[in-house]
Amino acid sequence: MTARTAPVELPLQAVTPGRAFGIYIHVPFCATRCGYCDFNTYTPAELSGANPDGWLEALRVELALAAARLDSPPSVDTVFVGGGTPSLLGAAGLTAVLDAVRTHFTLAADAEVTTESNPESTSPDMFAGLRAAGFTRVSLGMQSAAPHVLAALDRVHSPGRALAAAREARAAGFDHVNLDLIYGTPGETDDDLLRSVDVVLEAGVDHVSGYALVVEDGTALARRVRRGEIAMPDNDVLAQRYELLDTRLRAAGLDWYEVSNWSRPGGECRHNIGYWNGGQWWGAGPGAHGYVGATRWWNVKHPSTYAHLLSDGSLPVADFEELDQVAAHTEEVMLRVRMRDGLPLALLSGAERRRAEAVIADGLVTRDADRLILTDRGRLLADAVVRTLLD
């Protein structure tokens, strides 16, 4: 879809009753750009005069406009500050972000409030400040404990810093701490991954996210692959690494609750569960995506354009789409089948239930009462399961 010239009038509907409602806030700043990353982020040299203070002022305006546009804004179940590198804002900056949300929205008494962080831009004092401000969860980008793997990914933190940061967060009172891993990086071995998992377990966190390396077009990693400097990740190796990761984590008491996420009981990320289970959310910040009613929209990407539109009193929307029943159904099947809770059979048409028999026969899913649940092998082929059910 070709983006229209902003500002764009957003035809929002009321939030669908009975569904979780969250707020996602995108912090577009990074100290350096990792070679594999295609997120909407900017280093200081790329900002053209934009800065965190101007971004925060614009964010306050967007949140005010958001609350005004929603018909009876619902209580906020989850807040997720992502990026980029939110921890570059420090405890004071992230506290100001959460204060801006509270100014215009009511947080539920048990709201989950998460921020992503780069281990290198955290400290014990920062975690203490976040906890005092009301943050309840921290997600740390670890990726690997192997120095040569971090170097291949252009990560700047030292191998031991993620472990130290996780311990500091727990010491500050965070019960919920996540460490992210990436597996399948060229040059990584099975032992590299297993050592990384051992570091995660040593940190005592209650949640782990594990993602296969994807070579995204336009990234430095993609250019290195194109030049023949490194090889594309091998699908068979990725599957093997996933199985190693899963086996080691489950043996230590962290079970999968979504294909790429493991937790101890009660450690699941409620904000992400909202995405997967059809929740609604307002996405604020440059490039952020939101979804309310049947409307999905995405903001303009550059922080300067974002701030300029808001200074004129316009929502910074680049474009939007209205999901019809077919598109909404496709997404619901695609997302809910990835969950440990499984895909309710009641969501499927008669034809889709008949096609489900094929993936059951292939050993990719099992039927548990009124739900379809991926088998261990099915988790490796979740996309194929979705295609079979919907085609």
mmCIF file of C-alpha atoms in Angstrom:
data_model
loop_
_atom_site.group_PDB
_atom_site.id
_atom_site.type_symbol
_atom_site.label_atom_id
_atom_site.label_comp_id
_atom_site.label_asym_id
_atom_site.label_seq_id
_atom_site.Cartn_x
_atom_site.Cartn_y
_atom_site.Cartn_z
ATOM 1 C CA MET A 1 0.000 0.000 0.000
ATOM 2 C CA THR A 2 1.366 3.418 -0.931
ATOM 3 C CA ALA A 3 1.407 5.829 1.997
ATOM 4 C CA ARG A 4 -0.736 8.921 1.582
ATOM 5 C CA THR A 5 0.532 12.404 2.276
ATOM 6 C CA ALA A 6 0.253 13.145 6.009
ATOM 7 C CA PRO A 7 -1.669 14.286 7.931
ATOM 8 C CA VAL A 8 -4.130 11.441 7.552
ATOM 9 C CA GLU A 9 -7.554 11.483 9.193
ATOM 10 C CA LEU A 10 -7.866 8.336 11.276
ATOM 11 C CA PRO A 11 -11.405 6.832 11.368
ATOM 12 C CA LEU A 12 -11.111 5.214 14.769
ATOM 13 C CA GLN A 13 -13.827 3.034 16.223
ATOM 14 C CA ALA A 14 -14.417 2.402 19.900
ATOM 15 C CA VAL A 15 -12.220 -0.184 21.580
ATOM 16 C CA THR A 16 -13.800 -3.626 21.255
ATOM 17 C CA PRO A 17 -15.371 -4.508 24.635
ATOM 18 C CA GLY A 18 -13.922 -7.414 26.563
ATOM 19 C CA ARG A 19 -10.484 -7.244 24.993
ATOM 20 C CA ALA A 20 -7.258 -6.247 26.689
ATOM 21 C CA PHE A 21 -6.124 -2.695 25.954
ATOM 22 C CA GLY A 22 -2.489 -1.666 25.936
ATOM 23 C CA ILE A 23 -0.289 1.253 24.991
ATOM 24 C CA TYR A 24 2.900 0.741 23.027
ATOM 25 C CA ILE A 25 5.435 3.573 22.967
ATOM 26 C CA HIS A 26 8.263 3.581 20.450
ATOM 27 C CA VAL A 27 11.576 5.178 21.399
ATOM 28 C CA PRO A 28 13.461 5.582 18.103
ATOM 29 C CA PHE A 29 16.942 6.321 19.481
ATOM 30 C CA CYS A 30 20.009 4.068 19.468
ATOM 31 C CA ALA A 31 23.645 4.802 20.228
ATOM 32 C CA THR A 32 24.746 2.592 17.317
ATOM 33 C CA ARG A 33 22.974 0.483 14.700
ATOM 34 C CA CYS A 34 23.211 -3.303 15.008
ATOM 35 C CA GLY A 35 23.984 -5.015 11.720
ATOM 36 C CA TYR A 36 20.870 -7.240 11.722
ATOM 37 C CA CYS A 37 18.336 -4.593 12.815
ATOM 38 C CA ASP A 38 15.704 -3.132 10.482
ATOM 39 C CA PHE A 39 13.630 -1.444 13.196
ATOM 40 C CA ASN A 40 12.716 2.224 12.969
ATOM 41 C CA THR A 41 15.713 3.543 14.869
ATOM 42 C CA TYR A 42 18.142 6.431 14.483
ATOM 43 C CA THR A 43 21.661 7.068 15.693
ATOM 44 C CA PRO A 44 22.679 10.626 16.653
ATOM 45 C CA ALA A 45 24.186 11.212 13.196
ATOM 46 C CA GLU A 46 20.878 10.358 11.527
ATOM 47 C CA LEU A 47 18.554 12.567 13.556
ATOM 48 C CA SER A 48 18.751 15.865 11.641
ATOM 49 C CA GLY A 49 18.158 17.971 14.711
ATOM 50 C CA ALA A 50 15.608 15.705 16.400
ATOM 51 C CA ASN A 51 16.371 14.811 20.020
ATOM 52 C CA PRO A 52 14.839 12.937 22.968
ATOM 53 C CA ASP A 53 13.459 16.106 24.569
ATOM 54 C CA GLY A 54 11.589 17.065 21.400
ATOM 55 C CA TRP A 55 10.387 13.484 21.002
ATOM 56 C CA LEU A 56 9.018 13.463 24.557
ATOM 57 C CA GLU A 57 7.132 16.723 24.044
ATOM 58 C CA ALA A 58 5.615 15.346 20.836
ATOM 59 C CA LEU A 59 4.731 12.081 22.587
ATOM 60 C CA ARG A 60 2.818 14.002 25.269
ATOM 61 C CA VAL A 61 0.779 15.687 22.521
ATOM 62 C CA GLU A 62 0.066 12.384 20.785
ATOM 63 C CA LEU A 63 -1.139 10.765 24.002
ATOM 64 C CA ALA A 64 -3.429 13.735 24.660
ATOM 65 C CA LEU A 65 -4.861 13.464 21.135
ATOM 66 C CA ALA A 66 -5.218 9.698 21.530
ATOM 67 C CA ALA A 67 -7.260 10.001 24.712
ATOM 68 C CA ALA A 68 -9.459 12.619 23.060
ATOM 69 C CA ARG A 69 -10.039 10.453 19.994
ATOM 70 C CA LEU A 70 -11.049 7.320 21.878
ATOM 71 C CA ASP A 71 -14.666 7.057 22.935
ATOM 72 C CA SER A 72 -14.496 6.533 26.718
ATOM 73 C CA PRO A 73 -10.823 5.456 26.863
ATOM 74 C CA PRO A 74 -10.635 2.085 28.594
ATOM 75 C CA SER A 75 -8.438 1.268 31.543
ATOM 76 C CA VAL A 76 -4.928 0.423 30.358
ATOM 77 C CA ASP A 77 -3.939 -3.171 31.116
ATOM 78 C CA THR A 78 -0.368 -2.989 29.827
ATOM 79 C CA VAL A 79 2.212 -0.403 28.794
ATOM 80 C CA PHE A 80 5.244 -1.408 26.734
ATOM 81 C CA VAL A 81 8.099 0.988 25.987
ATOM 82 C CA GLY A 82 10.117 -0.415 23.094
ATOM 83 C CA GLY A 83 12.626 0.710 20.549
ATOM 84 C CA GLY A 84 15.234 1.477 19.691
ATOM 85 C CA THR A 85 16.913 1.735 23.049
ATOM 86 C CA PRO A 86 14.521 3.126 25.671
ATOM 87 C CA SER A 87 17.177 2.860 28.369
ATOM 88 C CA LEU A 88 19.086 5.691 26.665
ATOM 89 C CA LEU A 89 16.426 7.959 28.204
ATOM 90 C CA GLY A 90 17.563 6.959 31.678
ATOM 91 C CA ALA A 91 15.288 6.502 34.663
ATOM 92 C CA ALA A 92 14.206 10.152 34.606
ATOM 93 C CA GLY A 93 13.241 10.050 30.936
ATOM 94 C CA LEU A 94 11.349 6.773 31.223
ATOM 95 C CA THR A 95 9.593 8.049 34.343
ATOM 96 C CA ALA A 96 8.479 11.082 32.315
ATOM 97 C CA VAL A 97 7.146 8.732 29.616
ATOM 98 C CA LEU A 98 5.081 6.791 32.143
ATOM 99 C CA ASP A 99 3.869 10.029 33.746
ATOM 100 C CA ALA A 100 2.682 11.166 30.308
ATOM 101 C CA VAL A 101 0.652 7.977 29.936
ATOM 102 C CA ARG A 102 -0.854 8.422 33.404
ATOM 103 C CA THR A 103 -1.773 12.031 32.633
ATOM 104 C CA HIS A 104 -4.139 10.984 29.847
ATOM 105 C CA PHE A 105 -5.063 7.379 30.633
ATOM 106 C CA THR A 106 -6.034 5.388 33.697
ATOM 107 C CA LEU A 107 -3.822 2.409 34.404
ATOM 108 C CA ALA A 108 -5.442 -0.724 35.804
ATOM 109 C CA ALA A 109 -4.507 -1.478 39.392
ATOM 110 C CA ASP A 110 -2.514 -4.515 38.241
ATOM 111 C CA ALA A 111 -1.160 -2.972 35.024
ATOM 112 C CA GLU A 112 1.988 -4.512 33.599
ATOM 113 C CA VAL A 113 4.512 -1.792 32.674
ATOM 114 C CA THR A 114 7.533 -2.910 30.646
ATOM 115 C CA THR A 115 10.577 -1.256 29.168
ATOM 116 C CA GLU A 116 13.170 -2.707 26.846
ATOM 117 C CA SER A 117 16.771 -1.957 27.745
ATOM 118 C CA ASN A 118 20.249 -2.389 26.331
ATOM 119 C CA PRO A 119 22.478 -3.826 29.072
ATOM 120 C CA GLU A 120 25.182 -1.230 28.362
ATOM 121 C CA SER A 121 22.864 1.707 29.139
ATOM 122 C CA THR A 122 21.564 0.414 32.481
ATOM 123 C CA SER A 123 22.782 0.596 36.064
ATOM 124 C CA PRO A 124 21.566 -0.319 39.560
ATOM 125 C CA ASP A 125 20.418 3.275 40.108
ATOM 126 C CA MET A 126 18.488 3.252 36.857
ATOM 127 C CA PHE A 127 16.646 0.040 37.747
ATOM 128 C CA ALA A 128 15.841 1.410 41.204
ATOM 129 C CA GLY A 129 14.420 4.551 39.581
ATOM 130 C CA LEU A 130 12.294 2.538 37.144
ATOM 131 C CA ARG A 131 10.912 0.376 39.920
ATOM 132 C CA ALA A 132 10.044 3.445 41.995
ATOM 133 C CA ALA A 133 8.265 4.968 38.987
ATOM 134 C CA GLY A 134 5.984 1.966 38.606
ATOM 135 C CA PHE A 135 7.657 -0.187 35.976
ATOM 136 C CA THR A 136 7.032 -3.857 36.678
ATOM 137 C CA ARG A 137 8.992 -5.623 33.954
ATOM 138 C CA VAL A 138 12.349 -5.227 32.165
ATOM 139 C CA SER A 139 13.348 -6.848 28.881
ATOM 140 C CA LEU A 140 17.090 -6.932 28.204
ATOM 141 C CA GLY A 141 18.664 -7.509 24.809
ATOM 142 C CA MET A 142 21.330 -10.159 25.392
ATOM 143 C CA GLN A 143 21.386 -12.014 22.030
ATOM 144 C CA SER A 144 24.390 -14.198 22.955
ATOM 145 C CA ALA A 145 27.111 -14.741 25.524
ATOM 146 C CA ALA A 146 29.689 -15.581 22.828
ATOM 147 C CA PRO A 147 31.946 -12.631 21.906
ATOM 148 C CA HIS A 148 32.312 -13.659 18.245
ATOM 149 C CA VAL A 149 28.522 -13.976 17.872
ATOM 150 C CA LEU A 150 27.983 -10.505 19.336
ATOM 151 C CA ALA A 151 30.629 -9.193 16.951
ATOM 152 C CA ALA A 152 28.854 -10.776 13.970
ATOM 153 C CA LEU A 153 25.634 -9.048 15.066
ATOM 154 C CA ASP A 154 27.415 -5.702 15.652
ATOM 155 C CA ARG A 155 26.287 -5.718 19.269
ATOM 156 C CA VAL A 156 28.300 -3.360 21.459
ATOM 157 C CA HIS A 157 27.720 -4.789 24.944
ATOM 158 C CA SER A 158 30.265 -7.077 26.554
ATOM 159 C CA PRO A 159 29.264 -10.742 26.957
ATOM 160 C CA GLY A 160 28.971 -10.497 30.749
ATOM 161 C CA ARG A 161 27.007 -7.258 30.926
ATOM 162 C CA ALA A 162 23.585 -8.806 30.239
ATOM 163 C CA LEU A 163 24.009 -11.185 33.184
ATOM 164 C CA ALA A 164 25.033 -8.331 35.462
ATOM 165 C CA ALA A 165 22.137 -6.137 34.296
ATOM 166 C CA ALA A 166 19.602 -8.912 34.897
ATOM 167 C CA ARG A 167 20.918 -9.390 38.422
ATOM 168 C CA GLU A 168 20.793 -5.646 39.047
ATOM 169 C CA ALA A 169 17.174 -5.501 37.887
ATOM 170 C CA ARG A 170 16.192 -8.356 40.178
ATOM 171 C CA ALA A 171 18.049 -6.752 43.091
ATOM 172 C CA ALA A 172 16.074 -3.547 42.449
ATOM 173 C CA GLY A 173 12.824 -5.448 42.986
ATOM 174 C CA PHE A 174 11.829 -6.548 39.496
ATOM 175 C CA ASP A 175 10.143 -9.935 39.711
ATOM 176 C CA HIS A 176 9.788 -10.079 35.926
ATOM 177 C CA VAL A 177 12.992 -9.855 33.899
ATOM 178 C CA ASN A 178 13.352 -11.079 30.326
ATOM 179 C CA LEU A 179 16.504 -11.860 28.373
ATOM 180 C CA ASP A 180 16.392 -11.977 24.558
ATOM 181 C CA LEU A 181 18.465 -14.502 22.616
ATOM 182 C CA ILE A 182 19.152 -14.755 18.888
ATOM 183 C CA TYR A 183 20.186 -18.133 17.500
ATOM 184 C CA GLY A 184 21.540 -19.149 14.111
ATOM 185 C CA THR A 185 24.098 -16.365 13.649
ATOM 186 C CA PRO A 186 26.826 -17.372 11.152
ATOM 187 C CA GLY A 187 29.770 -18.672 13.160
ATOM 188 C CA GLU A 188 27.639 -19.727 16.135
ATOM 189 C CA THR A 189 28.035 -23.317 17.326
ATOM 190 C CA ASP A 190 25.736 -25.523 19.377
ATOM 191 C CA ASP A 191 28.043 -25.003 22.344
ATOM 192 C CA ASP A 192 27.858 -21.216 21.894
ATOM 193 C CA LEU A 193 24.079 -21.348 22.186
ATOM 194 C CA LEU A 194 24.110 -23.728 25.142
ATOM 195 C CA ARG A 195 26.599 -21.520 26.993
ATOM 196 C CA SER A 196 24.338 -18.539 26.332
ATOM 197 C CA VAL A 197 21.369 -20.430 27.779
ATOM 198 C CA ASP A 198 23.429 -21.357 30.820
ATOM 199 C CA VAL A 199 24.177 -17.659 31.385
ATOM 200 C CA VAL A 200 20.450 -16.900 31.118
ATOM 201 C CA LEU A 201 19.673 -19.544 33.717
ATOM 202 C CA GLU A 202 22.458 -18.263 35.972
ATOM 203 C CA ALA A 203 20.825 -14.825 35.863
ATOM 204 C CA GLY A 204 17.675 -16.266 37.452
ATOM 205 C CA VAL A 205 15.251 -14.523 35.085
ATOM 206 C CA ASP A 206 11.658 -15.696 34.750
ATOM 207 C CA HIS A 207 11.276 -15.135 30.988
ATOM 208 C CA VAL A 208 13.327 -15.832 27.864
ATOM 209 C CA SER A 209 12.629 -14.866 24.257
ATOM 210 C CA GLY A 210 14.486 -16.760 21.545
ATOM 211 C CA TYR A 211 14.455 -15.680 17.912
ATOM 212 C CA ALA A 212 16.004 -17.212 14.823
ATOM 213 C CA LEU A 213 18.263 -14.769 13.026
ATOM 214 C CA VAL A 214 16.493 -13.259 10.025
ATOM 215 C CA VAL A 215 18.501 -11.429 7.366
ATOM 216 C CA GLU A 216 16.366 -8.377 6.606
ATOM 217 C CA ASP A 217 16.742 -6.462 3.359
ATOM 218 C CA GLY A 218 18.547 -3.157 3.704
ATOM 219 C CA THR A 219 20.559 -4.114 6.787
ATOM 220 C CA ALA A 220 24.335 -4.262 7.097
ATOM 221 C CA LEU A 221 24.021 -8.008 7.664
ATOM 222 C CA ALA A 222 22.159 -8.420 4.375
ATOM 223 C CA ARG A 223 24.896 -6.513 2.558
ATOM 224 C CA ARG A 224 27.545 -8.796 4.055
ATOM 225 C CA VAL A 225 25.600 -11.863 2.929
ATOM 226 C CA ARG A 226 25.206 -10.408 -0.550
ATOM 227 C CA ARG A 227 28.943 -9.779 -0.786
ATOM 228 C CA GLY A 228 29.642 -13.360 0.237
ATOM 229 C CA GLU A 229 31.391 -12.407 3.484
ATOM 230 C CA ILE A 230 29.086 -14.588 5.579
ATOM 231 C CA ALA A 231 26.532 -17.281 4.771
ATOM 232 C CA MET A 232 22.782 -17.071 5.138
ATOM 233 C CA PRO A 233 21.471 -18.885 8.228
ATOM 234 C CA ASP A 234 20.689 -22.507 7.363
ATOM 235 C CA ASN A 235 17.077 -23.567 8.066
ATOM 236 C CA ASP A 236 18.092 -27.009 9.305
ATOM 237 C CA VAL A 237 20.597 -25.452 11.698
ATOM 238 C CA LEU A 238 17.975 -22.971 12.905
ATOM 239 C CA ALA A 239 15.586 -25.840 13.662
ATOM 240 C CA GLN A 240 18.294 -27.741 15.516
ATOM 241 C CA ARG A 241 19.209 -24.681 17.571
ATOM 242 C CA TYR A 242 15.554 -24.072 18.451
ATOM 243 C CA GLU A 243 15.290 -27.625 19.749
ATOM 244 C CA LEU A 244 18.475 -27.214 21.823
ATOM 245 C CA LEU A 245 17.162 -23.968 23.282
ATOM 246 C CA ASP A 246 13.752 -25.432 24.041
ATOM 247 C CA THR A 247 15.130 -28.579 25.652
ATOM 248 C CA ARG A 248 17.543 -26.724 27.920
ATOM 249 C CA LEU A 249 14.984 -24.120 29.020
ATOM 250 C CA ARG A 250 12.214 -26.618 29.691
ATOM 251 C CA ALA A 251 14.559 -28.796 31.728
ATOM 252 C CA ALA A 252 15.231 -25.736 33.901
ATOM 253 C CA GLY A 253 11.530 -25.007 34.474
ATOM 254 C CA LEU A 254 10.861 -22.395 31.783
ATOM 255 C CA ASP A 255 8.104 -23.707 29.534
ATOM 256 C CA TRP A 256 7.003 -22.330 26.197
ATOM 257 C CA TYR A 257 3.784 -20.323 26.125
ATOM 258 C CA GLU A 258 4.299 -18.921 22.620
ATOM 259 C CA VAL A 259 6.521 -20.372 19.914
ATOM 260 C CA SER A 260 9.392 -17.953 20.612
ATOM 261 C CA ASN A 261 8.805 -17.309 24.317
ATOM 262 C CA TRP A 262 9.390 -19.304 27.495
ATOM 263 C CA SER A 263 8.624 -18.398 31.102
ATOM 264 C CA ARG A 264 8.288 -19.662 34.606
ATOM 265 C CA PRO A 265 4.687 -19.822 35.867
ATOM 266 C CA GLY A 266 3.337 -16.271 36.107
ATOM 267 C CA GLY A 267 6.223 -14.782 34.136
ATOM 268 C CA GLU A 268 4.413 -14.501 30.802
ATOM 269 C CA CYS A 269 4.476 -11.091 29.108
ATOM 270 C CA ARG A 270 0.892 -9.878 29.271
ATOM 271 C CA HIS A 271 1.426 -7.100 26.732
ATOM 272 C CA ASN A 272 2.533 -9.517 24.039
ATOM 273 C CA ILE A 273 -0.226 -11.946 24.953
ATOM 274 C CA GLY A 274 -2.593 -9.076 24.227
ATOM 275 C CA TYR A 275 -1.222 -8.881 20.675
ATOM 276 C CA TRP A 276 -1.505 -12.616 20.112
ATOM 277 C CA ASN A 277 -4.977 -12.971 21.628
ATOM 278 C CA GLY A 278 -6.682 -10.172 19.709
ATOM 279 C CA GLY A 279 -6.224 -7.331 22.171
ATOM 280 C CA GLN A 280 -6.301 -3.677 21.149
ATOM 281 C CA TRP A 281 -3.642 -1.034 21.608
ATOM 282 C CA TRP A 282 -2.641 2.505 20.822
ATOM 283 C CA GLY A 283 0.812 2.738 19.266
ATOM 284 C CA ALA A 284 2.530 6.055 20.024
ATOM 285 C CA GLY A 285 5.841 7.339 18.741
ATOM 286 C CA PRO A 286 7.537 7.456 15.324
ATOM 287 C CA GLY A 287 6.698 4.411 13.240
ATOM 288 C CA ALA A 288 4.498 2.857 15.948
ATOM 289 C CA HIS A 289 1.540 0.709 14.898
ATOM 290 C CA GLY A 290 -1.842 0.754 16.628
ATOM 291 C CA TYR A 291 -5.000 -1.334 16.377
ATOM 292 C CA VAL A 292 -8.427 -0.278 17.681
ATOM 293 C CA GLY A 293 -11.790 -1.673 16.621
ATOM 294 C CA ALA A 294 -11.196 -2.856 13.060
ATOM 295 C CA THR A 295 -8.657 -0.139 12.248
ATOM 296 C CA ARG A 296 -4.916 -0.641 12.093
ATOM 297 C CA TRP A 297 -2.652 2.341 11.525
ATOM 298 C CA TRP A 298 1.024 3.235 11.524
ATOM 299 C CA ASN A 299 2.753 6.506 12.299
ATOM 300 C CA VAL A 300 5.243 8.410 10.172
ATOM 301 C CA LYS A 301 8.741 7.116 10.792
ATOM 302 C CA HIS A 302 11.137 10.011 11.180
ATOM 303 C CA PRO A 303 11.157 11.782 14.563
ATOM 304 C CA SER A 304 11.300 15.233 12.922
ATOM 305 C CA THR A 305 8.232 14.570 10.754
ATOM 306 C CA TYR A 306 6.484 13.039 13.750
ATOM 307 C CA ALA A 307 7.106 16.107 15.907
ATOM 308 C CA HIS A 308 6.164 18.525 13.097
ATOM 309 C CA LEU A 309 2.737 16.958 12.561
ATOM 310 C CA LEU A 310 1.962 16.954 16.262
ATOM 311 C CA SER A 311 3.037 20.580 16.597
ATOM 312 C CA ASP A 312 0.231 21.366 14.131
ATOM 313 C CA GLY A 313 -2.282 19.410 16.236
ATOM 314 C CA SER A 314 -2.476 16.456 13.824
ATOM 315 C CA LEU A 315 -2.096 12.810 14.693
ATOM 316 C CA PRO A 316 1.174 11.611 13.085
ATOM 317 C CA VAL A 317 -0.518 8.873 11.046
ATOM 318 C CA ALA A 318 1.176 7.789 7.805
ATOM 319 C CA ASP A 319 -1.648 5.478 6.731
ATOM 320 C CA PHE A 320 -4.240 2.994 7.952
ATOM 321 C CA GLU A 321 -6.298 0.025 6.876
ATOM 322 C CA GLU A 322 -9.646 -1.401 7.883
ATOM 323 C CA LEU A 323 -9.510 -5.140 8.507
ATOM 324 C CA ASP A 324 -12.450 -6.986 6.991
ATOM 325 C CA GLN A 325 -13.692 -10.266 8.448
ATOM 326 C CA VAL A 326 -11.432 -12.370 6.231
ATOM 327 C CA ALA A 327 -8.267 -10.440 7.166
ATOM 328 C CA ALA A 328 -9.178 -10.392 10.860
ATOM 329 C CA HIS A 329 -9.840 -14.146 10.808
ATOM 330 C CA THR A 330 -6.543 -14.865 9.051
ATOM 331 C CA GLU A 331 -4.616 -12.921 11.670
ATOM 332 C CA GLU A 332 -6.469 -14.527 14.552
ATOM 333 C CA VAL A 333 -5.648 -18.018 13.307
ATOM 334 C CA MET A 334 -2.032 -17.077 12.517
ATOM 335 C CA LEU A 335 -1.406 -15.631 15.984
ATOM 336 C CA ARG A 336 -3.452 -17.851 18.264
ATOM 337 C CA VAL A 337 -2.105 -21.092 16.832
ATOM 338 C CA ARG A 338 1.335 -20.011 18.110
ATOM 339 C CA MET A 339 0.139 -20.026 21.723
ATOM 340 C CA ARG A 340 0.539 -22.908 24.175
ATOM 341 C CA ASP A 341 -3.149 -22.435 25.027
ATOM 342 C CA GLY A 342 -3.902 -23.400 21.450
ATOM 343 C CA LEU A 343 -6.336 -22.383 18.748
ATOM 344 C CA PRO A 344 -10.026 -22.799 19.699
ATOM 345 C CA LEU A 345 -11.798 -25.007 17.191
ATOM 346 C CA ALA A 346 -14.822 -22.738 17.506
ATOM 347 C CA LEU A 347 -12.912 -20.083 15.564
ATOM 348 C CA LEU A 348 -12.600 -22.319 12.501
ATOM 349 C CA SER A 349 -15.080 -22.858 9.696
ATOM 350 C CA GLY A 350 -16.252 -26.333 8.787
ATOM 351 C CA ALA A 351 -13.777 -26.507 5.911
ATOM 352 C CA GLU A 352 -10.939 -25.368 8.147
ATOM 353 C CA ARG A 353 -11.804 -28.012 10.740
ATOM 354 C CA ARG A 354 -11.653 -30.658 8.044
ATOM 355 C CA ARG A 355 -8.255 -29.375 6.922
ATOM 356 C CA ALA A 356 -7.133 -29.513 10.542
ATOM 357 C CA GLU A 357 -7.370 -33.296 10.331
ATOM 358 C CA ALA A 358 -4.454 -33.227 7.872
ATOM 359 C CA VAL A 359 -2.105 -31.396 10.246
ATOM 360 C CA ILE A 360 -3.202 -33.664 13.088
ATOM 361 C CA ALA A 361 -2.401 -36.696 10.931
ATOM 362 C CA ASP A 362 0.991 -35.175 10.093
ATOM 363 C CA GLY A 363 1.781 -34.859 13.796
ATOM 364 C CA LEU A 364 1.983 -31.066 13.726
ATOM 365 C CA VAL A 365 -0.900 -30.413 16.127
ATOM 366 C CA THR A 366 -2.880 -32.338 18.686
ATOM 367 C CA ARG A 367 -6.532 -31.905 19.585
ATOM 368 C CA ASP A 368 -6.980 -31.145 23.275
ATOM 369 C CA ALA A 369 -10.718 -30.995 23.986
ATOM 370 C CA ASP A 370 -11.858 -27.984 21.955
ATOM 371 C CA ARG A 371 -8.431 -26.655 20.927
ATOM 372 C CA LEU A 372 -5.616 -27.365 18.492
ATOM 373 C CA ILE A 373 -2.170 -27.232 20.091
ATOM 374 C CA LEU A 374 1.139 -27.346 18.248
ATOM 375 C CA THR A 375 3.348 -30.347 18.894
ATOM 376 C CA ASP A 376 7.085 -29.876 19.393
ATOM 377 C CA ARG A 377 7.570 -30.571 15.683
ATOM 378 C CA GLY A 378 4.621 -28.358 14.817
ATOM 379 C CA ARG A 379 6.264 -25.367 16.483
ATOM 380 C CA LEU A 380 9.035 -25.600 13.890
ATOM 381 C CA LEU A 381 6.412 -25.547 11.129
ATOM 382 C CA ALA A 382 3.821 -23.183 12.576
ATOM 383 C CA ASP A 383 3.572 -21.144 9.364
ATOM 384 C CA ALA A 384 2.891 -24.299 7.356
ATOM 385 C CA VAL A 385 0.139 -25.244 9.813
ATOM 386 C CA VAL A 386 -1.528 -21.864 9.268
ATOM 387 C CA ARG A 387 -1.295 -22.165 5.484
ATOM 388 C CA THR A 388 -2.894 -25.619 5.581
ATOM 389 C CA LEU A 389 -5.741 -24.477 7.803
ATOM 390 C CA LEU A 390 -6.549 -21.378 5.735
ATOM 391 C CA ASP A 391 -5.870 -22.495 2.154
#
